[in-house]
Amino acid sequence: MFGDVLEDELQSEYGLTVGHWPQSIALSTVGGWLACRGAGQLSNRYGKIEDIVIGLDVVLADGTIVHTGGHARQSAGPDLTQLFVGSEGTLGIITGARLRARSVATANHSSAWAFPSFEAGADACRSIIQRGLAPAALRLYDAAEADRNWGTGDIAVLLAFDEGDQATVDATTTITAEECSSAAPLDAELVTKWFGHRNDVSALEALISRGYMVDTLELTVSWTDLPVLYTTVRDAIAATPGIISSTAHLSHSYSDGACLYFTFAGKAAAEGPDAIEEMYMSAWNAGTTTALTHGGSLSHHHGVGLNRARFMSASQGEGATSVLHAMKKALDPNGILNPGKLGMPTAFGDLPDRFGSEH
Amino acid sequence: MFGDVLEDELQSEYGLTVGHWPQSIALSTVGGWLACRGAGQLSNRYGKIEDIVIGLDVVLADGTIVHTGGHARQSAGPDLTQLFVGSEGTLGIITGARLRARSVATANHSSAWAFPSFEAGADACRSIIQRGLAPAALRLYDAAEADRNWGTGDIAVLLAFDEGDQATVDATTTITAEECSSAAPLDAELVTKWFGHRNDVSALEALISRGYMVDTLELTVSWTDLPVLYTTVRDAIAATPGIISSTAHLSHSYSDGACLYFTFAGKAAAEGPDAIEEMYMSAWNAGTTTALTHGGSLSHHHGVGLNRARFMSASQGEGATSVLHAMKKALDPNGILNPGKLGMPTAFGDLPDRFGSEH
């Protein structure tokens, strides 16, 4: 079921929301959210999809039907729901899901803040979330990205938006203002502007249709490693021949780290798809290799897919890789489910070189 | 590492807390919390252990060393950390863990409330938690249990305690008071009394030394099924020959359900361990069978162990059972890790009849 259809029905018929708002809401399905471990734009409040799901129906490769979870919480063995979330179709086919819904929010609050640097803004995000409660959205844009979106000049811009119960919104508003006391307040209208255009990728599509390459790369990193990782990954992508823009925002905060979300664009020197592809793969190689070197994860919510599969075992380490492969062999001994995904061996021949080669 | 040692060190040296406060804090270890998917008394705030852990070191049956997790969040395949949490030693040996810590609380608030019935109190817990933020502890005692503990007579007693950041505590205090507006406020000193004696089981030990049997049974249930399950499980245990007390409290609330925690005691008609054991197993059979019939889970935070193993496949269903057994076979083909646990087949002979027989 597509996300916007789900939300329309839940909200209009029951006054409820799942609260999962990926940029792709109208193009993505519940099954896709689960298979790739998705995050919504308000998932500081509602959780990532792994926090929202309470049970799954799964069909295994041999036709066995499996029902997982279904209770609020239980301690009866491993959480088999989480074995299938993020499995990208490799361990079983998700055919049904039970998601946690909440009442539609009755209150909200927006604010926007100017920081002299991305690092100073990130430190405010850390301080806010480590107080134990944060706004539903807490999005910090570096100066280049903020200026491109809203013409704000040479400042990092933090957008804070909360929704929910009035008492909770009051608490996050207080916490945010206290932790941003050294920043300059900006017009909260910026949050409204963000909401108005947050899912509009037509500007990117216009670029792509004129031969430009545009993509995003997201990952998590500890607060300690964040400043170095932000700079080195941004610069590594920017140094790739043909790249003309490399910027980032911080999209999600956790007590132990954050998601950095890089956007990059370029135009290959030569014409044609091969040149664009070479530039594209070079940028991904540079960004991902640099990220893994500086303590970043492989992905925060876009999953692995084919493009990141070649980094999977370097990112996980040998031991975890052997466990994942053992799970695959146990549940899908003939390897018929989504072969080649998650960097696992496939019985159906090698992947194309560009995906299969080790970095 | 024992829980109290961990907390002493974290708090005194770093001003941090993991926030995991099981009744067994001084008797239980970090490894035990993880192996059995434990909950602390303040886990509405800090999370159950599966929410607190961010990575594990595990040794598999063949000696392979596995490191899982380690990033704030990532979407790179299934969450292998959660494969080992709750596995009760059957899939690998947990040798290390990375836990999320927080600053020691700087504010707190206590309140206590009298409800005319357990069901009315449970409805208040549901209303509070469904507003998206709840006190760290929200414990509702039925009249019998409250009166036994504090001499409060014929009322259900709700104890609410929050700690953390002042703004957050203010929010939960507001929400709690609003949702308890139909209840009579009680002296918040009851919360202090609970804190003073919450880990003191000497009264139970005194009963046991005089030949009484005392135990607890906890499980989760949806808010919809909670009223019927509370009554039927309590009464089913009470109807077991020899049982003289069967009471309950609600220990943890989630948006979709709660943990009910039954305490029961009895004295067998005949002398000797066999008679006590027969009464004990009869009470467990009656309580658990009734719970599973009325939509309850097998356990909330005490795990499965040997005593609940015989209910594991009925509770999980055939499909999930086949997945768990496949995981076991893949990671421990010779079945050398904690044989017989989680109701799985063992190569080392049958369990004693009392544990092995299907209910």
XYZ file of C-alpha atoms in Angstrom:
718
model
C 0.000 0.000 0.000
C 1.320 3.449 -0.936
C 2.140 5.747 1.950
C -0.129 8.627 1.080
C -3.099 6.279 0.637
C -2.441 4.732 4.042
C -2.219 8.107 5.761
C -5.289 9.527 3.999
C -7.365 6.547 5.106
C -6.025 6.431 8.669
C -6.471 10.154 9.240
C -9.880 10.606 7.624
C -11.511 7.444 8.950
C -9.879 7.028 12.363
C -8.167 10.297 13.299
C -4.911 8.361 13.513
C -1.473 8.634 11.925
C 1.478 6.285 11.613
C 3.646 9.404 11.440
C 5.987 8.004 8.803
C 6.691 10.799 6.326
C 9.530 9.988 3.957
C 10.099 12.413 1.100
C 8.907 9.565 -1.122
C 5.564 9.212 0.724
C 3.506 9.199 -2.490
C 5.896 6.895 -4.346
C 6.824 4.420 -1.636
C 4.947 1.562 -0.007
C 4.686 0.162 3.504
C 6.542 -2.921 2.281
C 9.330 -0.777 0.899
C 9.651 1.174 4.150
C 10.047 -2.112 6.018
C 12.338 -3.836 3.535
C 14.770 -0.887 3.525
C 14.417 0.267 7.170
C 13.044 3.692 6.267
C 12.865 6.928 8.231
C 10.305 9.699 7.931
C 10.939 13.404 8.252
C 9.254 13.428 11.678
C 10.814 10.241 12.975
C 12.388 11.950 15.988
C 8.779 11.808 17.256
C 7.251 8.759 15.592
C 10.318 6.556 15.241
C 11.882 4.956 12.229
C 9.872 2.153 10.651
C 11.612 -0.410 12.887
C 10.151 1.396 15.909
C 6.682 1.664 14.370
C 6.222 -1.946 13.252
C 4.906 -4.416 15.815
C 4.475 -7.499 13.672
C 4.893 -8.904 10.182
C 3.495 -11.561 7.912
C 6.295 -13.088 5.861
C 6.413 -15.853 3.274
C 9.686 -17.769 3.256
C 11.384 -19.149 0.148
C 9.843 -22.586 0.750
C 6.325 -21.181 1.103
C 6.192 -21.272 4.899
C 3.979 -18.508 6.259
C 5.412 -16.719 9.284
C 3.688 -14.303 11.651
C 6.039 -12.343 13.917
C 5.455 -10.052 16.884
C 1.957 -8.851 17.528
C 2.284 -8.040 21.216
C 3.138 -4.640 22.650
C 6.417 -6.065 23.877
C 7.488 -9.533 24.777
C 10.614 -11.348 25.868
C 10.224 -14.717 24.235
C 13.337 -15.257 22.189
C 14.880 -12.986 19.554
C 12.691 -10.350 17.929
C 11.986 -12.041 14.609
C 10.216 -8.933 13.299
C 13.604 -7.196 13.281
C 15.165 -10.077 11.369
C 13.028 -9.150 8.356
C 13.064 -5.341 8.680
C 15.904 -4.140 6.467
C 16.376 -7.541 4.844
C 15.572 -6.044 1.414
C 13.678 -9.093 0.242
C 16.564 -11.496 0.785
C 15.175 -13.554 3.688
C 11.446 -13.630 2.993
C 8.673 -11.710 1.301
C 6.821 -9.314 3.595
C 3.116 -9.667 2.779
C 1.544 -7.891 5.759
C 2.484 -5.611 8.625
C 0.964 -4.330 11.832
C 2.034 -0.744 12.481
C 1.609 1.380 15.584
C -0.671 4.390 14.997
C -1.231 7.475 17.134
C -3.827 10.168 17.417
C -3.386 12.981 14.940
C -1.470 15.843 16.578
C -3.474 18.540 18.339
C -0.655 21.063 18.739
C 2.495 22.126 16.954
C 5.310 24.667 17.107
C 7.949 25.850 14.651
C 11.188 27.770 15.099
C 14.293 28.502 13.052
C 17.802 29.445 14.164
C 20.986 30.798 12.594
C 24.326 29.290 13.620
C 27.740 30.607 12.617
C 28.834 27.092 11.583
C 27.434 23.655 10.850
C 29.454 22.286 13.765
C 27.908 24.760 16.224
C 24.434 23.831 15.003
C 25.187 20.122 15.310
C 26.285 20.694 18.878
C 22.908 22.293 19.610
C 21.116 19.275 18.085
C 23.180 17.005 20.336
C 22.374 19.070 23.418
C 18.663 19.070 22.619
C 18.323 15.337 22.003
C 20.486 14.409 24.971
C 17.980 16.133 27.247
C 15.715 13.191 26.414
C 13.081 14.865 24.281
C 13.378 16.574 20.904
C 11.093 18.175 18.329
C 9.621 15.816 15.726
C 11.862 17.436 13.122
C 15.250 18.958 13.844
C 16.982 19.692 10.572
C 20.286 21.512 10.332
C 21.418 22.741 6.910
C 24.951 23.778 6.105
C 25.332 27.286 4.741
C 25.568 26.224 1.091
C 22.455 24.067 1.246
C 20.433 26.581 3.255
C 21.383 29.409 0.933
C 20.432 27.331 -2.101
C 17.017 26.535 -0.570
C 16.108 29.808 1.098
C 18.719 32.430 0.219
C 19.888 32.718 3.826
C 23.517 33.550 3.053
C 26.525 32.400 5.038
C 24.824 30.791 8.051
C 23.941 27.254 9.053
C 20.152 27.048 9.488
C 18.367 24.876 12.034
C 14.652 24.205 11.484
C 12.741 22.828 14.479
C 9.172 21.604 14.225
C 7.210 19.679 16.776
C 3.709 18.271 16.748
C 1.724 16.165 19.171
C 0.260 16.805 22.557
C 0.331 20.426 23.797
C 2.303 19.575 26.950
C 4.922 17.690 24.954
C 5.202 20.421 22.336
C 5.636 22.988 25.122
C 8.475 20.920 26.580
C 10.340 20.563 23.282
C 9.839 24.264 22.552
C 11.403 25.161 25.905
C 14.301 22.747 25.453
C 14.994 23.911 21.897
C 14.981 27.594 22.818
C 17.285 26.992 25.794
C 19.801 25.002 23.762
C 19.689 27.555 20.909
C 20.182 30.530 23.213
C 23.525 31.368 21.571
C 21.989 31.253 18.071
C 20.101 34.044 16.339
C 16.391 33.363 15.905
C 15.188 33.353 12.303
C 11.666 33.764 10.946
C 9.766 30.532 11.660
C 8.221 31.030 8.228
C 11.278 29.092 6.985
C 9.694 25.952 8.461
C 6.491 26.640 6.545
C 8.536 27.066 3.385
C 10.278 23.766 4.039
C 6.936 22.007 4.534
C 5.626 23.515 1.315
C 8.481 22.213 -0.828
C 9.941 19.323 1.131
C 8.782 16.598 -1.276
C 9.195 18.617 -4.453
C 12.126 17.267 -6.415
C 11.212 18.937 -9.699
C 14.275 21.224 -9.512
C 16.487 18.131 -9.334
C 14.596 16.489 -12.169
C 15.082 19.600 -14.299
C 18.823 19.363 -13.692
C 18.878 15.661 -14.519
C 17.000 16.221 -17.760
C 19.739 18.671 -18.776
C 22.437 16.027 -18.329
C 23.393 16.744 -14.747
C 23.854 13.962 -12.191
C 22.198 14.529 -8.795
C 22.025 12.146 -5.859
C 22.069 11.937 -2.079
C 24.076 9.842 0.371
C 22.970 9.475 4.002
C 24.621 7.785 6.915
C 24.918 7.939 10.680
C 27.917 8.948 12.707
C 28.599 9.460 16.404
C 28.516 13.035 17.707
C 32.249 12.758 18.387
C 33.114 11.829 14.802
C 30.510 14.084 13.174
C 32.548 17.277 12.603
C 35.434 15.484 10.875
C 33.147 13.197 8.911
C 30.990 16.083 7.680
C 34.007 17.911 6.263
C 35.899 14.969 4.844
C 32.942 13.324 3.098
C 31.668 16.603 1.689
C 35.152 17.436 0.399
C 35.856 13.920 -0.927
C 32.719 14.058 -3.038
C 33.493 17.627 -4.144
C 36.975 16.552 -5.270
C 35.557 13.989 -7.698
C 36.116 15.237 -11.295
C 32.902 16.743 -12.647
C 31.244 17.378 -9.262
C 30.097 20.973 -8.965
C 28.167 20.904 -5.704
C 28.490 18.916 -2.471
C 26.442 20.012 0.552
C 24.836 18.431 3.595
C 22.169 18.657 6.218
C 21.679 16.834 9.481
C 18.278 15.157 9.243
C 17.859 13.027 12.387
C 19.340 13.172 15.864
C 19.829 10.356 18.375
C 21.391 10.438 21.798
C 24.504 8.752 20.421
C 24.797 10.315 16.984
C 23.077 11.775 13.962
C 22.210 11.211 10.334
C 24.164 13.327 7.865
C 22.514 13.676 4.486
C 24.786 14.761 1.632
C 23.467 16.095 -1.680
C 25.806 16.240 -4.644
C 25.542 17.205 -8.294
C 27.873 17.213 -11.233
C 28.233 17.323 -14.973
C 30.597 14.921 -16.715
C 33.217 16.404 -19.050
C 32.177 14.020 -21.846
C 28.671 13.464 -23.203
C 26.677 10.259 -22.776
C 25.584 7.836 -20.053
C 28.971 6.125 -19.632
C 30.695 9.345 -18.625
C 27.874 10.260 -16.240
C 27.979 6.794 -14.742
C 31.723 6.922 -14.242
C 31.435 10.246 -12.441
C 28.512 8.917 -10.401
C 30.309 5.775 -9.244
C 33.479 7.769 -8.498
C 31.543 10.167 -6.287
C 29.892 7.291 -4.414
C 33.191 5.495 -3.982
C 34.884 8.620 -2.674
C 32.057 9.554 -0.293
C 31.434 6.079 1.068
C 35.067 5.079 1.482
C 35.777 8.323 3.305
C 32.691 7.864 5.504
C 33.599 4.303 6.516
C 37.165 5.428 7.281
C 35.886 8.124 9.640
C 33.390 6.062 11.644
C 30.265 6.461 9.546
C 27.659 3.778 8.934
C 26.817 2.574 5.440
C 23.297 4.020 5.422
C 20.732 5.586 7.731
C 17.452 4.922 5.945
C 17.997 4.394 2.227
C 19.126 0.821 2.689
C 21.859 -0.868 0.713
C 20.425 -1.748 -2.676
C 22.842 -2.632 -5.472
C 24.907 0.533 -5.298
C 26.111 0.133 -1.709
C 26.262 -3.673 -1.753
C 29.986 -3.664 -2.507
C 30.646 -1.875 0.792
C 28.467 -4.156 2.898
C 31.069 -6.548 4.263
C 33.648 -3.803 4.885
C 30.990 -1.898 6.790
C 29.716 -4.860 8.821
C 32.930 -6.717 9.494
C 33.620 -10.386 8.898
C 31.743 -11.810 11.861
C 28.445 -10.033 11.234
C 28.745 -10.803 7.535
C 29.075 -14.520 8.305
C 25.937 -14.354 10.489
C 23.936 -12.612 7.765
C 25.049 -15.131 5.169
C 24.145 -17.993 7.529
C 20.644 -16.517 7.972
C 20.298 -16.328 4.200
C 21.428 -19.910 3.695
C 19.083 -21.159 6.420
C 15.973 -19.378 5.131
C 16.665 -19.346 1.390
C 19.058 -22.239 0.631
C 18.639 -21.911 -3.139
C 19.157 -18.155 -3.111
C 15.980 -17.387 -5.049
C 14.968 -14.290 -3.056
C 16.319 -11.014 -4.485
C 19.693 -12.447 -5.507
C 22.739 -10.220 -5.129
C 21.223 -7.860 -2.595
C 22.944 -6.918 0.673
C 26.242 -7.972 -0.917
C 25.434 -11.638 -0.498
C 26.668 -14.331 -2.893
C 24.221 -15.195 -5.657
C 23.699 -18.442 -7.481
C 22.588 -16.518 -10.555
C 25.943 -15.190 -11.740
C 27.958 -12.100 -10.993
C 26.561 -8.615 -10.650
C 27.566 -6.049 -13.256
C 31.157 -4.954 -12.658
C 30.251 -1.511 -11.477
C 28.274 -2.962 -8.553
C 30.264 -6.090 -7.865
C 33.833 -4.859 -7.586
C 35.272 -4.297 -4.146
C 36.122 -0.685 -3.452
C 29.248 -7.082 35.172
C 26.637 -6.751 37.920
C 24.098 -3.975 37.469
C 24.756 -2.054 40.671
C 28.507 -2.034 40.004
C 27.913 -0.674 36.500
C 25.622 2.093 37.738
C 27.885 3.053 40.653
C 30.829 3.438 38.315
C 28.918 5.271 35.571
C 27.290 7.708 37.965
C 30.269 8.478 40.181
C 32.894 8.710 37.440
C 30.928 10.137 34.524
C 27.628 11.529 35.836
C 25.850 9.102 33.505
C 23.245 6.377 33.908
C 22.059 3.538 31.703
C 18.728 3.832 33.526
C 18.127 0.090 33.677
C 16.738 -0.688 37.131
C 15.367 -4.207 37.407
C 14.366 -5.370 40.876
C 17.329 -7.734 40.570
C 19.826 -4.893 39.931
C 22.323 -6.177 42.523
C 21.939 -9.828 41.496
C 21.771 -9.549 37.731
C 24.357 -8.816 35.076
C 24.427 -6.844 31.839
C 24.727 -10.151 29.988
C 21.668 -11.518 31.747
C 19.640 -8.400 30.936
C 20.516 -8.835 27.263
C 20.087 -12.595 27.106
C 16.590 -12.400 28.622
C 15.422 -9.063 27.157
C 15.050 -7.362 30.538
C 13.101 -4.302 31.620
C 13.903 -1.889 34.415
C 11.433 -0.173 36.698
C 12.004 3.144 34.890
C 11.996 1.748 31.385
C 9.107 3.943 30.243
C 11.875 6.605 30.193
C 15.071 4.698 29.472
C 13.693 1.827 27.386
C 13.936 -1.899 27.824
C 17.401 -3.357 27.340
C 16.705 -3.883 23.621
C 16.271 -0.108 23.292
C 19.393 0.670 25.331
C 21.855 -1.665 23.594
C 23.564 -0.351 20.469
C 26.003 -3.153 19.761
C 27.189 -6.547 20.924
C 30.238 -8.766 20.847
C 29.175 -12.377 20.417
C 31.088 -15.621 20.104
C 29.341 -18.209 17.944
C 29.380 -21.955 18.574
C 32.233 -22.421 16.084
C 34.351 -19.712 17.714
C 33.611 -16.968 15.193
C 33.732 -13.548 16.843
C 30.911 -11.230 15.793
C 30.542 -7.494 16.393
C 27.080 -6.104 15.745
C 25.675 -2.584 15.590
C 27.814 0.237 16.866
C 26.245 3.106 14.967
C 23.476 5.364 16.251
C 21.168 3.898 13.637
C 21.804 2.314 10.310
C 19.859 0.644 7.542
C 22.268 -1.951 6.296
C 20.463 -5.252 6.488
C 18.673 -6.824 9.463
C 19.570 -5.599 12.947
C 21.805 -8.452 14.057
C 22.039 -7.004 17.575
C 18.361 -7.869 18.020
C 18.967 -11.420 16.819
C 21.006 -12.059 19.970
C 18.986 -9.999 22.485
C 16.560 -12.453 24.109
C 18.278 -15.486 22.617
C 19.008 -16.817 26.120
C 22.399 -18.193 25.178
C 21.092 -20.408 22.386
C 22.567 -18.618 19.350
C 25.858 -17.280 20.653
C 27.624 -16.177 23.817
C 27.398 -12.448 24.475
C 30.835 -11.334 25.658
C 30.533 -7.558 25.365
C 27.918 -4.873 24.900
C 27.754 -1.186 24.091
C 24.919 0.484 25.972
C 23.456 3.957 25.574
C 23.973 6.128 28.657
C 22.368 9.436 29.603
C 23.103 12.253 31.977
C 21.934 11.620 35.515
C 18.511 13.209 36.018
C 18.390 16.770 37.280
C 14.679 16.877 38.163
C 11.967 14.523 39.305
C 8.330 14.440 40.346
C 6.126 11.934 42.165
C 2.372 11.560 42.450
C -0.090 8.882 43.559
C -3.730 8.368 42.652
C -6.683 6.299 43.877
C -8.939 4.633 41.302
C -12.199 2.829 42.066
C -11.093 -0.151 39.970
C -8.026 -1.638 38.315
C -9.724 -1.223 34.942
C -10.274 2.516 35.489
C -6.620 2.917 36.479
C -5.473 0.972 33.432
C -7.525 3.257 31.235
C -5.704 6.250 32.727
C -2.339 4.598 31.990
C -3.452 4.075 28.390
C -4.571 7.696 28.065
C -1.297 8.983 29.494
C 1.005 6.908 27.297
C -1.039 7.494 24.169
C -0.382 11.225 24.530
C 3.174 10.342 23.509
C 5.047 10.941 26.743
C 4.755 9.196 30.105
C 6.468 9.280 33.486
C 9.507 7.007 33.849
C 7.472 4.798 36.189
C 3.724 4.354 35.975
C 2.715 1.486 38.215
C -0.885 0.550 38.872
C -1.621 -1.894 41.705
C -4.892 -3.733 42.112
C -6.648 -3.205 45.442
C -5.417 -6.459 46.996
C -1.797 -5.833 46.104
C -1.867 -2.154 47.089
C -3.511 -2.934 50.405
C -0.937 -5.638 51.130
C 1.913 -3.222 50.386
C 0.636 0.015 51.870
C -2.655 -0.643 53.697
C -4.626 1.497 51.251
C -7.884 -0.482 51.476
C -10.270 -1.113 48.612
C -8.781 1.116 45.910
C -6.496 0.572 42.936
C -3.363 2.689 43.404
C -1.392 4.358 40.631
C 2.150 5.497 41.415
C 3.703 7.940 38.953
C 7.351 8.963 39.094
C 9.319 10.857 36.543
C 12.936 11.911 36.396
C 15.052 13.612 33.781
C 15.133 17.087 32.388
C 12.963 19.696 34.141
C 10.983 20.561 30.996
C 10.230 16.902 30.317
C 9.273 16.189 33.909
C 6.950 19.217 33.832
C 5.270 17.826 30.711
C 4.697 14.355 32.143
C 3.435 15.871 35.399
C 0.881 17.923 33.464
C -0.203 14.986 31.325
C -0.510 12.646 34.315
C -2.569 15.092 36.362
C -4.900 15.779 33.418
C -5.502 12.092 32.719
C -6.001 11.343 36.431
C -8.461 14.194 36.935
C -11.248 11.748 37.811
C -9.070 9.936 40.382
C -8.495 11.005 43.972
C -4.954 12.230 44.670
C -3.082 10.251 47.310
C -0.039 11.240 49.342
C 2.995 11.146 47.028
C 4.855 9.697 50.000
C 3.584 6.337 48.681
C 6.113 6.668 45.860
C 8.889 7.234 48.392
C 7.736 4.143 50.270
C 7.796 2.135 47.040
C 11.337 3.328 46.275
C 12.417 2.394 49.795
C 11.237 -1.196 49.533
C 11.016 -1.932 45.843
C 13.924 -4.377 45.742
C 13.334 -5.893 49.176
C 12.059 -9.437 48.771
C 12.753 -10.517 52.351
C 9.023 -10.820 53.115
C 8.690 -13.288 50.249
C 11.784 -15.163 51.387
C 10.335 -15.437 54.873
C 7.186 -16.987 53.400
C 9.217 -19.397 51.269
C 11.272 -20.516 54.250
C 8.018 -21.436 55.993
C 6.971 -23.746 53.162
C 4.978 -21.303 51.083
C 5.379 -21.050 47.337
C 5.640 -17.521 45.920
C 6.282 -16.473 42.329
C 5.435 -13.899 39.688
C 4.215 -14.145 36.102
C 4.451 -11.181 33.736
C 3.221 -10.734 30.220
C 1.994 -8.099 27.798
C -1.485 -7.649 26.456
C -3.208 -5.100 24.236
C -5.245 -2.401 25.978
C -8.386 -3.920 24.421
C -7.771 -7.373 25.892
C -6.338 -6.135 29.197
C -9.485 -6.041 31.377
C -10.572 -9.593 30.510
C -7.049 -10.955 30.711
C -6.413 -9.365 34.113
C -9.488 -11.004 35.618
C -9.248 -14.397 33.973
C -5.533 -14.960 34.641
C -5.783 -13.756 38.237
C -8.783 -16.029 38.830
C -7.302 -19.014 36.997
C -4.240 -18.894 39.242
C -6.403 -18.356 42.332
C -8.490 -21.421 41.443
C -5.438 -23.697 41.553
C -5.652 -25.941 44.652
C -3.441 -24.573 47.397
C -3.183 -21.002 46.053
C -4.118 -18.465 48.708
C -3.256 -15.190 46.987
C -3.315 -14.002 43.385
C -2.890 -10.286 42.693
C -1.496 -8.063 39.966
C -0.030 -4.746 39.058
C 0.520 -3.035 35.740
C 4.236 -2.304 35.517
C 4.890 -0.870 32.041
C 2.742 0.950 29.513
C 3.148 1.131 25.734
C 0.969 2.853 23.178
C -0.440 -0.515 22.123
C -0.637 -2.383 25.420
C 0.795 -2.975 28.857
C 2.678 -5.407 31.030
C 0.587 -7.133 33.692
C 2.600 -8.564 36.530
C 0.867 -11.233 38.623
C 2.092 -12.289 42.060
C 0.795 -15.519 43.545
C 1.387 -17.525 46.682
C 0.152 -20.803 48.057
C 0.702 -23.608 50.486
C 0.394 -27.203 49.331
C -1.960 -29.493 51.279
C 0.770 -32.105 51.657
C 4.295 -31.594 52.992
C 7.446 -31.853 50.942
C 8.913 -30.526 47.676
C 6.860 -32.762 45.348
C 3.560 -31.336 46.557
C 4.877 -27.774 46.344
C 6.169 -28.425 42.847
C 2.871 -29.895 41.700
C 1.009 -26.830 42.973
C 3.606 -24.563 41.400
C 3.412 -26.147 37.969
C -0.404 -26.232 38.124
C -0.531 -22.512 38.879
C 1.846 -21.738 35.989
C -0.108 -23.960 33.619
C -3.404 -22.344 34.592
C -2.093 -18.790 34.396
C -0.157 -19.166 31.164
C -2.782 -21.186 29.285
C -5.430 -18.647 30.240
C -3.174 -15.757 29.227
C -2.386 -17.208 25.806
C -6.093 -17.888 25.235
C -6.961 -14.259 25.941
C -4.335 -12.568 23.758
C -1.435 -12.311 26.176
C 2.218 -12.760 25.285
C 4.383 -15.409 26.925
C 6.573 -12.953 28.832
C 7.374 -9.247 29.056
C 10.848 -9.217 30.558
C 11.557 -12.414 32.481
C 12.294 -14.379 29.338
C 11.358 -17.986 28.754
C 13.815 -20.138 30.694
C 12.930 -23.761 31.301
C 9.575 -23.141 32.940
C 7.908 -21.371 30.029
C 9.713 -23.318 27.299
C 6.804 -25.726 26.876
C 4.549 -22.828 25.839
C 7.005 -21.325 23.361
C 5.700 -22.821 20.127
C 2.040 -22.336 21.067
C 2.819 -18.708 21.831
C 4.881 -18.066 18.692
C 2.985 -20.088 16.147
C 4.405 -22.637 13.740
C 5.957 -20.251 11.226
C 7.950 -18.184 13.712
C 8.992 -21.366 15.503
C 10.400 -22.752 12.261
C 12.395 -19.541 11.716
C 13.839 -19.649 15.234
C 14.802 -23.299 14.857
C 16.418 -22.529 11.478
C 18.480 -19.741 13.097
C 19.577 -22.178 15.785
C 20.559 -24.839 13.276
C 22.471 -22.305 11.167
C 24.479 -20.798 14.034
C 24.799 -23.828 16.333
C 24.440 -26.966 14.181
C 25.553 -29.311 16.977
C 23.221 -27.731 19.523
C 25.935 -27.169 22.112
C 24.738 -23.711 23.281
C 22.316 -23.833 26.220
C 20.500 -26.948 25.052
C 16.743 -27.142 25.666
C 16.211 -23.407 26.068
C 13.512 -21.482 24.189
C 11.692 -24.779 23.672
C 14.102 -25.861 20.972
C 15.020 -29.489 20.284
C 18.137 -30.659 22.071
C 20.642 -33.303 21.060
C 21.345 -34.004 24.726
C 18.188 -35.899 25.641
C 14.771 -34.897 26.883
C 14.104 -32.254 29.488
C 12.606 -33.380 32.798
C 8.929 -34.228 32.313
C 7.677 -31.228 34.217
C 9.357 -28.861 31.751
C 9.115 -30.896 28.591
C 5.457 -31.864 28.405
C 3.146 -29.879 26.190
C 0.481 -28.111 28.147
